[in-house]
Short mmCIF file of C-alpha atoms and ligand atoms in Angstrom, two decimals:
data_model
loop_
_atom_site.label_atom_id
_atom_site.label_comp_id
_atom_site.label_asym_id
_atom_site.label_seq_id
_atom_site.Cartn_x
_atom_site.Cartn_y
_atom_site.Cartn_z
CA MET A 1 14.00 8.78 -4.16
CA ILE A 2 12.86 5.85 -2.08
CA ALA A 3 12.06 7.61 1.32
CA LEU A 4 12.64 5.93 4.58
CA ASN A 5 9.28 7.14 5.73
CA LYS A 6 6.84 9.59 4.32
CA PRO A 7 3.42 10.62 7.15
CA LEU A 8 -0.20 9.57 5.67
CA THR A 9 -1.98 12.20 4.21
CA PRO A 10 -5.32 13.47 5.51
CA ASP A 11 -8.12 13.50 2.86
CA LEU A 12 -8.45 16.64 2.74
CA SER A 13 -12.35 17.10 2.36
CA THR A 14 -12.74 15.15 5.41
CA LEU A 15 -10.71 17.08 7.37
CA THR A 16 -12.30 20.22 6.26
CA ASN A 17 -15.43 19.06 7.48
CA TYR A 18 -14.38 18.29 10.99
CA LEU A 19 -11.91 21.28 11.18
CA THR A 20 -15.40 23.12 10.24
CA GLN A 21 -17.43 21.23 13.37
CA VAL A 22 -15.05 22.95 15.86
CA ASN A 23 -14.51 26.29 13.85
CA ASP A 24 -18.34 26.30 14.55
CA SER A 25 -18.32 25.22 17.86
CA GLY A 26 -15.59 26.95 18.91
CA TRP A 27 -14.85 24.29 21.21
CA TYR A 28 -10.70 24.00 20.18
CA THR A 29 -9.29 22.37 23.34
CA ASN A 30 -9.61 20.79 26.39
CA PHE A 31 -11.93 17.52 25.94
CA GLY A 32 -14.09 19.21 23.17
CA PRO A 33 -16.83 16.76 20.70
CA LEU A 34 -14.03 15.69 18.75
CA HIS A 35 -11.81 14.75 21.26
CA GLU A 36 -14.73 12.22 23.10
CA LEU A 37 -15.17 11.41 19.53
CA LEU A 38 -11.88 10.47 18.84
CA THR A 39 -11.53 8.37 22.18
CA GLN A 40 -14.98 6.16 21.66
CA ARG A 41 -12.97 5.19 17.93
CA LEU A 42 -9.67 4.57 18.90
CA GLU A 43 -11.39 2.44 21.90
CA GLN A 44 -13.18 1.00 19.88
CA TYR A 45 -10.28 0.00 16.96
CA LEU A 46 -7.60 -1.03 19.62
CA GLY A 47 -9.66 -2.99 21.39
CA VAL A 48 -8.80 -1.15 24.80
CA LYS A 49 -10.56 0.72 27.70
CA ASN A 50 -9.68 3.62 29.65
CA LEU A 51 -7.47 5.05 26.47
CA LEU A 52 -6.50 9.07 27.53
CA LEU A 53 -5.07 10.86 24.35
CA VAL A 54 -2.40 13.35 25.61
CA SER A 55 -0.23 15.70 23.76
CA ASN A 56 2.90 13.59 22.25
CA GLY A 57 4.75 9.96 23.20
CA THR A 58 6.78 11.47 25.30
CA LEU A 59 4.51 13.06 28.08
CA ALA A 60 2.75 9.95 27.78
CA ILE A 61 5.42 8.13 28.80
CA GLN A 62 5.73 10.85 31.97
CA VAL A 63 1.96 10.90 32.29
CA ALA A 64 1.22 7.52 32.98
CA CYS A 65 4.78 6.73 35.41
CA LYS A 66 3.55 9.70 37.45
CA ALA A 67 -0.22 8.16 37.49
CA LEU A 68 1.51 4.91 38.61
CA ASN A 69 3.76 6.89 41.60
CA ILE A 70 6.70 4.99 39.92
CA ASN A 71 9.84 7.07 41.09
CA SER A 72 12.59 4.69 39.83
CA ALA A 73 12.35 2.31 36.93
CA ILE A 74 14.32 -0.18 35.17
CA THR A 75 14.22 0.57 31.45
CA THR A 76 14.97 -0.88 28.23
CA PRO A 77 18.71 0.46 26.81
CA PHE A 78 16.99 -0.34 23.03
CA SER A 79 14.27 1.98 22.04
CA PHE A 80 14.19 5.44 20.47
CA VAL A 81 16.34 8.44 23.40
CA ALA A 82 12.41 9.44 24.43
CA THR A 83 11.66 6.09 26.48
CA THR A 84 14.52 6.69 28.63
CA SER A 85 14.71 11.03 28.09
CA SER A 86 11.10 10.85 29.33
CA LEU A 87 12.38 8.94 32.76
CA LEU A 88 15.41 11.58 33.35
CA TRP A 89 13.16 14.49 32.95
CA GLN A 90 10.59 13.03 35.15
CA GLY A 91 13.07 13.06 37.74
CA ILE A 92 12.80 9.38 37.89
CA GLU A 93 15.49 7.00 38.91
CA THR A 94 16.56 5.48 35.61
CA ALA A 95 18.78 1.85 35.61
CA PHE A 96 19.06 -0.28 32.10
CA CYS A 97 19.05 -3.75 31.85
CA ASP A 98 19.62 -5.87 28.91
CA ILE A 99 17.83 -6.81 25.92
CA ASP A 100 16.75 -10.47 24.36
CA ALA A 101 19.69 -10.69 21.91
CA GLU A 102 16.60 -12.35 19.27
CA SER A 103 13.64 -10.18 19.84
CA TYR A 104 15.66 -6.78 21.04
CA ASN A 105 13.31 -6.23 24.02
CA LEU A 106 13.74 -6.26 27.66
CA CYS A 107 15.24 -9.51 28.50
CA PRO A 108 12.73 -11.55 31.19
CA LEU A 109 15.66 -13.44 32.60
CA SER A 110 17.76 -9.84 32.73
CA LEU A 111 15.45 -8.49 34.49
CA ASP A 112 14.85 -10.78 37.29
CA LYS A 113 18.84 -10.99 37.60
CA ALA A 114 18.51 -7.45 38.13
CA LEU A 115 15.60 -7.29 40.53
CA SER A 116 17.16 -9.91 42.20
CA GLN A 117 20.60 -7.64 42.69
CA ASP A 118 18.17 -5.03 43.54
CA GLU A 119 14.41 -4.73 44.29
CA HIS A 120 14.09 -1.07 45.17
CA TYR A 121 12.81 0.15 41.74
CA GLU A 122 9.42 0.87 41.70
CA GLY A 123 8.33 -0.17 37.68
CA ILE A 124 9.51 -1.46 34.60
CA VAL A 125 9.71 1.03 31.49
CA ALA A 126 9.74 -1.98 28.49
CA THR A 127 9.24 -1.18 24.56
CA HIS A 128 7.32 -2.81 22.04
CA VAL A 129 10.46 -2.40 19.63
CA TYR A 130 9.92 -1.70 16.06
CA GLY A 131 5.82 -3.10 16.79
CA ASN A 132 7.21 -6.50 17.83
CA PRO A 133 5.69 -7.08 21.07
CA CYS A 134 8.00 -7.81 24.29
CA ASP A 135 7.42 -11.42 26.08
CA VAL A 136 4.67 -9.33 27.95
CA GLU A 137 3.70 -13.18 29.46
CA SER A 138 7.58 -13.53 31.05
CA LEU A 139 7.44 -9.93 32.56
CA ALA A 140 4.40 -9.97 33.93
CA LYS A 141 5.37 -13.61 35.94
CA VAL A 142 8.90 -11.55 36.70
CA ALA A 143 6.87 -8.27 37.49
CA ASP A 144 4.19 -10.11 39.77
CA LYS A 145 7.65 -11.97 41.01
CA TYR A 146 8.77 -8.34 42.44
CA ASN A 147 5.53 -6.71 42.55
CA LYS A 148 6.41 -4.13 40.63
CA LYS A 149 4.37 -1.99 37.99
CA ILE A 150 5.44 -2.24 34.39
CA VAL A 151 4.58 0.95 31.73
CA TYR A 152 5.07 -0.72 28.09
CA ASP A 153 6.29 2.12 25.58
CA ALA A 154 4.02 1.34 22.76
CA ALA A 155 4.85 3.97 20.57
CA HIS A 156 6.03 1.02 17.78
CA ALA A 157 2.85 -0.51 18.15
CA PHE A 158 -0.29 0.49 17.42
CA GLY A 159 -2.41 -1.62 16.05
CA VAL A 160 -0.80 -5.17 16.94
CA LYS A 161 -2.26 -7.60 18.98
CA VAL A 162 -1.04 -10.60 20.42
CA GLY A 163 -3.33 -13.85 20.01
CA GLY A 164 -6.03 -11.40 19.42
CA GLU A 165 -5.59 -9.58 22.10
CA SER A 166 -4.41 -5.97 21.96
CA VAL A 167 -0.97 -5.55 23.42
CA LEU A 168 -2.00 -2.31 24.86
CA ASN A 169 -3.49 -4.85 27.24
CA PHE A 170 -0.51 -5.65 29.29
CA GLY A 171 0.83 -4.10 31.61
CA ASP A 172 -0.51 -1.57 34.42
CA ALA A 173 -0.28 0.78 31.44
CA SER A 174 0.70 1.38 27.98
CA THR A 175 1.79 4.03 26.30
CA LEU A 176 1.14 5.45 22.12
CA SER A 177 2.95 8.35 20.00
CA PHE A 178 0.70 9.83 17.18
CA HIS A 179 3.64 11.45 15.85
CA ALA A 180 3.52 12.46 12.30
CA THR A 181 6.03 9.88 11.22
CA LYS A 182 4.16 6.79 12.95
CA VAL A 183 1.66 4.08 11.53
CA PHE A 184 -1.02 6.42 12.93
CA HIS A 185 -1.03 10.32 13.83
CA THR A 186 -2.77 13.39 14.79
CA ILE A 187 0.43 15.07 13.30
CA GLU A 188 1.75 15.72 17.30
CA GLY A 189 0.14 13.83 20.00
CA GLY A 190 -0.14 10.40 21.77
CA ALA A 191 -2.33 7.90 23.92
CA ILE A 192 -2.23 6.62 27.42
CA VAL A 193 -4.33 2.92 27.77
CA PHE A 194 -4.36 2.47 31.56
CA LYS A 195 -5.24 -1.25 33.07
CA HIS A 196 -7.24 0.34 35.52
CA LYS A 197 -10.18 2.99 35.95
CA ALA A 198 -8.56 4.75 38.68
CA ASP A 199 -5.15 5.58 37.04
CA TYR A 200 -7.00 6.86 33.86
CA GLU A 201 -9.14 9.15 36.38
CA LYS A 202 -5.98 9.91 37.67
CA ALA A 203 -4.02 10.97 34.77
CA LYS A 204 -6.90 12.86 33.03
CA GLN A 205 -6.59 15.30 36.29
CA LEU A 206 -2.54 15.12 35.86
CA ILE A 207 -2.88 16.23 32.02
CA ASN A 208 -4.79 19.42 32.37
CA PHE A 209 -3.04 21.11 35.55
CA GLY A 210 -4.16 18.94 37.91
CA ILE A 211 -7.45 20.33 38.07
CA GLN A 212 -10.20 17.77 40.05
CA VAL A 213 -13.82 17.37 38.50
CA ASP A 214 -15.07 19.32 40.93
CA GLY A 215 -12.65 22.17 39.64
CA SER A 216 -10.52 22.14 43.16
CA LEU A 217 -6.74 21.90 42.94
CA GLY A 218 -5.09 18.04 43.27
CA GLU A 219 -1.95 16.70 43.01
CA ALA A 220 0.29 19.56 40.75
CA GLY A 221 -0.29 18.27 37.28
CA ILE A 222 1.01 19.80 33.92
CA ASN A 223 -0.65 20.50 30.81
CA ALA A 224 -0.78 17.31 28.22
CA LYS A 225 -3.86 17.56 26.34
CA LEU A 226 -4.29 17.08 22.27
CA ASN A 227 -6.85 19.97 20.67
CA GLU A 228 -9.60 19.67 18.47
CA TYR A 229 -7.83 20.56 15.23
CA GLN A 230 -5.38 17.73 16.18
CA CYS A 231 -8.31 15.47 16.79
CA ALA A 232 -9.69 15.98 13.49
CA VAL A 233 -6.45 14.76 11.81
CA GLY A 234 -6.85 11.46 13.48
CA LEU A 235 -10.22 11.12 13.16
CA THR A 236 -10.02 11.76 9.28
CA LEU A 237 -6.92 8.87 9.25
CA LEU A 238 -8.49 6.69 11.19
CA ASP A 239 -10.77 5.69 8.43
CA GLN A 240 -7.80 4.11 6.65
CA MET A 241 -6.14 2.67 8.87
CA GLU A 242 -7.01 -0.66 8.13
CA SER A 243 -6.04 -1.02 4.40
CA VAL A 244 -2.47 0.98 5.70
CA ILE A 245 -1.69 -1.44 8.07
CA ARG A 246 -2.68 -4.05 5.64
CA HIS A 247 -0.39 -2.94 3.16
CA ARG A 248 2.41 -1.57 5.75
CA ALA A 249 2.34 -5.28 6.69
CA SER A 250 2.52 -6.85 3.10
CA LEU A 251 5.27 -4.77 2.43
CA PHE A 252 7.18 -5.87 5.83
CA ASN A 253 6.85 -9.32 4.62
CA HIS A 254 7.98 -9.28 0.96
CA TYR A 255 11.08 -7.80 2.81
CA ARG A 256 12.06 -10.99 5.19
CA THR A 257 10.70 -12.48 2.39
CA GLU A 258 13.57 -11.45 0.23
CA LEU A 259 16.27 -11.46 2.68
CA LYS A 260 15.83 -14.24 5.34
CA SER A 261 18.06 -16.43 3.36
CA ILE A 262 21.01 -13.76 3.54
CA THR A 263 23.44 -15.65 6.26
CA GLU A 264 25.11 -12.15 6.95
CA ILE A 265 21.46 -10.34 7.69
CA LYS A 266 19.50 -10.71 10.75
CA LEU A 267 15.81 -10.24 11.67
CA PRO A 268 14.17 -9.58 14.88
CA ASP A 269 12.28 -13.20 15.89
CA TRP A 270 9.03 -11.90 16.38
CA HIS A 271 6.32 -12.59 19.22
CA LEU A 272 4.47 -15.96 18.21
CA GLY A 273 0.66 -15.18 17.84
CA ALA A 274 1.37 -11.57 17.22
CA ASN A 275 0.61 -9.61 14.04
CA PHE A 276 2.64 -7.50 12.32
CA ASN A 277 2.27 -3.52 11.53
CA GLY A 278 4.89 -2.86 9.40
CA ALA A 279 6.09 0.08 11.39
CA TYR A 280 9.29 -0.36 10.74
CA MET A 281 12.06 -2.46 8.97
CA PRO A 282 15.41 -3.00 11.17
CA ILE A 283 18.37 -5.70 9.94
CA TYR A 284 21.15 -6.50 11.96
CA ILE A 285 24.59 -7.11 9.99
CA SER A 286 27.41 -7.58 12.54
CA ASP A 287 30.30 -6.70 10.04
CA ILE A 288 30.75 -3.02 10.14
CA ASP A 289 32.38 -2.60 6.61
CA ARG A 290 29.62 -4.63 5.07
CA GLN A 291 27.07 -2.43 6.95
CA GLU A 292 28.97 0.90 5.43
CA SER A 293 28.42 -0.88 1.91
CA ILE A 294 24.91 -1.11 2.30
CA ILE A 295 24.64 2.25 3.54
CA THR A 296 26.77 3.51 0.29
CA ALA A 297 24.64 1.97 -1.95
CA LEU A 298 21.58 2.86 -1.14
CA LYS A 299 22.57 6.30 -1.09
CA ASN A 300 23.84 6.30 -4.79
CA ASN A 301 20.16 4.71 -5.82
CA ASN A 302 18.64 7.35 -4.11
CA ILE A 303 17.38 4.48 -1.19
CA GLN A 304 17.12 6.51 2.58
CA CYS A 305 17.73 4.22 5.56
CA ARG A 306 19.21 5.01 9.00
CA ARG A 307 20.70 3.30 11.71
CA TYR A 308 18.04 3.36 14.38
CA PHE A 309 18.45 2.67 17.34
CA THR A 310 22.18 3.78 18.32
CA PRO A 311 23.53 4.36 20.58
CA SER A 312 22.49 1.60 23.13
CA LEU A 313 20.98 4.04 26.12
CA ASP A 314 23.27 2.78 28.52
CA VAL A 315 26.14 4.10 26.43
CA ALA A 316 24.45 7.41 25.92
CA TYR A 317 23.11 7.86 29.57
CA SER A 318 26.09 6.19 31.09
CA GLN A 319 25.49 8.46 34.44
CA GLN A 320 22.93 6.00 34.75
CA LYS A 321 23.41 2.60 36.78
CA SER A 322 23.35 -0.19 34.44
CA PHE A 323 23.08 -4.36 35.28
CA GLY A 324 25.46 -5.18 32.11
CA CYS A 325 23.35 -4.59 28.63
CA GLY A 326 25.97 -6.10 25.93
CA ASN A 327 23.15 -7.30 23.35
CA SER A 328 21.86 -3.94 23.59
CA GLN A 329 25.66 -2.21 22.62
CA SER A 330 26.11 -5.29 19.95
CA ILE A 331 22.71 -4.53 18.50
CA ALA A 332 22.70 -1.12 18.04
CA GLY A 333 26.19 -1.24 16.44
CA GLY A 334 25.08 -2.98 13.67
CA ILE A 335 21.19 -2.23 13.16
CA ILE A 336 19.53 -0.46 9.92
CA CYS A 337 16.48 0.59 9.24
CA LEU A 338 14.61 0.69 5.53
CA PRO A 339 12.08 2.02 3.71
CA LEU A 340 8.69 1.30 5.04
CA HIS A 341 5.28 3.40 4.61
CA ASN A 342 2.64 3.19 3.20
CA PHE A 343 2.95 5.11 -0.05
CA MET A 344 5.69 2.28 -0.91
CA SER A 345 5.09 -0.25 -3.46
CA VAL A 346 6.49 -4.24 -3.54
CA GLU A 347 8.17 -3.03 -6.78
CA ASP A 348 10.28 -0.54 -4.26
CA VAL A 349 10.71 -3.55 -2.14
CA LEU A 350 12.49 -5.29 -4.80
CA VAL A 351 14.90 -2.48 -5.77
CA VAL A 352 16.00 -2.26 -2.22
CA THR A 353 16.78 -5.53 -1.92
CA TYR A 354 17.79 -5.88 -5.14
CA VAL A 355 20.36 -3.33 -4.14
CA ILE A 356 21.39 -5.02 -0.78
CA LYS A 357 21.91 -8.77 -2.16
CA GLY A 358 23.94 -6.65 -4.54
CA ILE A 359 26.51 -5.96 -1.80
CA LEU A 360 26.21 -9.43 0.19
C1 PLP B 1 9.94 3.81 21.30
C2 PLP B 1 9.17 5.44 21.33
N1 PLP B 1 9.42 6.06 22.21
C3 PLP B 1 8.11 7.22 22.44
C4 PLP B 1 8.37 8.55 21.69
C5 PLP B 1 7.91 9.94 21.66
O1 PLP B 1 6.96 9.98 21.14
P1 PLP B 1 6.49 11.41 20.46
O2 PLP B 1 8.10 12.04 19.52
O3 PLP B 1 4.92 11.59 20.55
O4 PLP B 1 6.86 11.92 21.28
C6 PLP B 1 8.81 7.34 20.26
C7 PLP B 1 8.97 8.59 19.04
O5 PLP B 1 9.22 9.37 19.03
C8 PLP B 1 9.64 6.28 20.67
O6 PLP B 1 9.56 6.18 18.66
#
């Protein structure tokens, strides 16, 4: 079988070394030594500052918005459900505006139009969907024009750069998920990268119940800390990341080369000057019968695939305001993600694309 995804497996002897250190010190959580080491190593690897580890990518969005005082936001309808559900759970007034039909990311023109109609939203929450960077330059111009804060959901964008700069350095904050299914993981986990040190400091208190550095109580917080055993997994896997991303990106490139000439398949336009991290392999097919035939043929050949992301979140959460999300609804109606993970080979990619070519 060719699986859709397979989590990275930490090398057990390296992991055991780290876990032994934790057992010897008896320091299992609350910003322990491995937490500090993983923070430093991730900041260095990703080329960022003010990185705060948290217990998952959903809380990362919630804490980022709380730290930035975002109580109302315009967001993308084309993302994993957590991009929206995290906002709703946080009691944030949420509205949707459309994506760009080519990149599948939040459309700067639609955003400008939405804000020109209703300026009261405090924040913008946009996803670098499938690891493809948003048009960060144009979104920054819109945010500046209306004086809004931007949070990027970068759950798919580990290791992605735009013009040599980490994509996590755009916006007021970027959030990451380190779920087991992601390019890099700590089983469950995540991080927030803040532009400003003061926001990082505030968030660090918020994820520890709101307890301040001097032990007094500040604004009410939550518990969103990452523990030492999970940091041990992260430190172990970080050693492999360069080769993992190189391999995933090469599989992604092979897919694109094999599929680009098939007129019935549309591939998202990638941000110019950005590298691939090979997080996902989405294809779009508008014809519903063709979609079904491909899904059935892949299944008959023991190949997993997934309609991802569907439904468009403005449809799922139709009680929230929408500024019109036609592009998102049509992309969500035709998107299929093909297998892509570190344990696949180029031959596996050729098998998957051979089955698809047999149908189209
Ligand atoms: C775009 C996006 N945002 C947020 C999340 C939530 O992350 P987590 O599962 O770590 O809570 C995920 C994935 O799981 C995701 O794909």
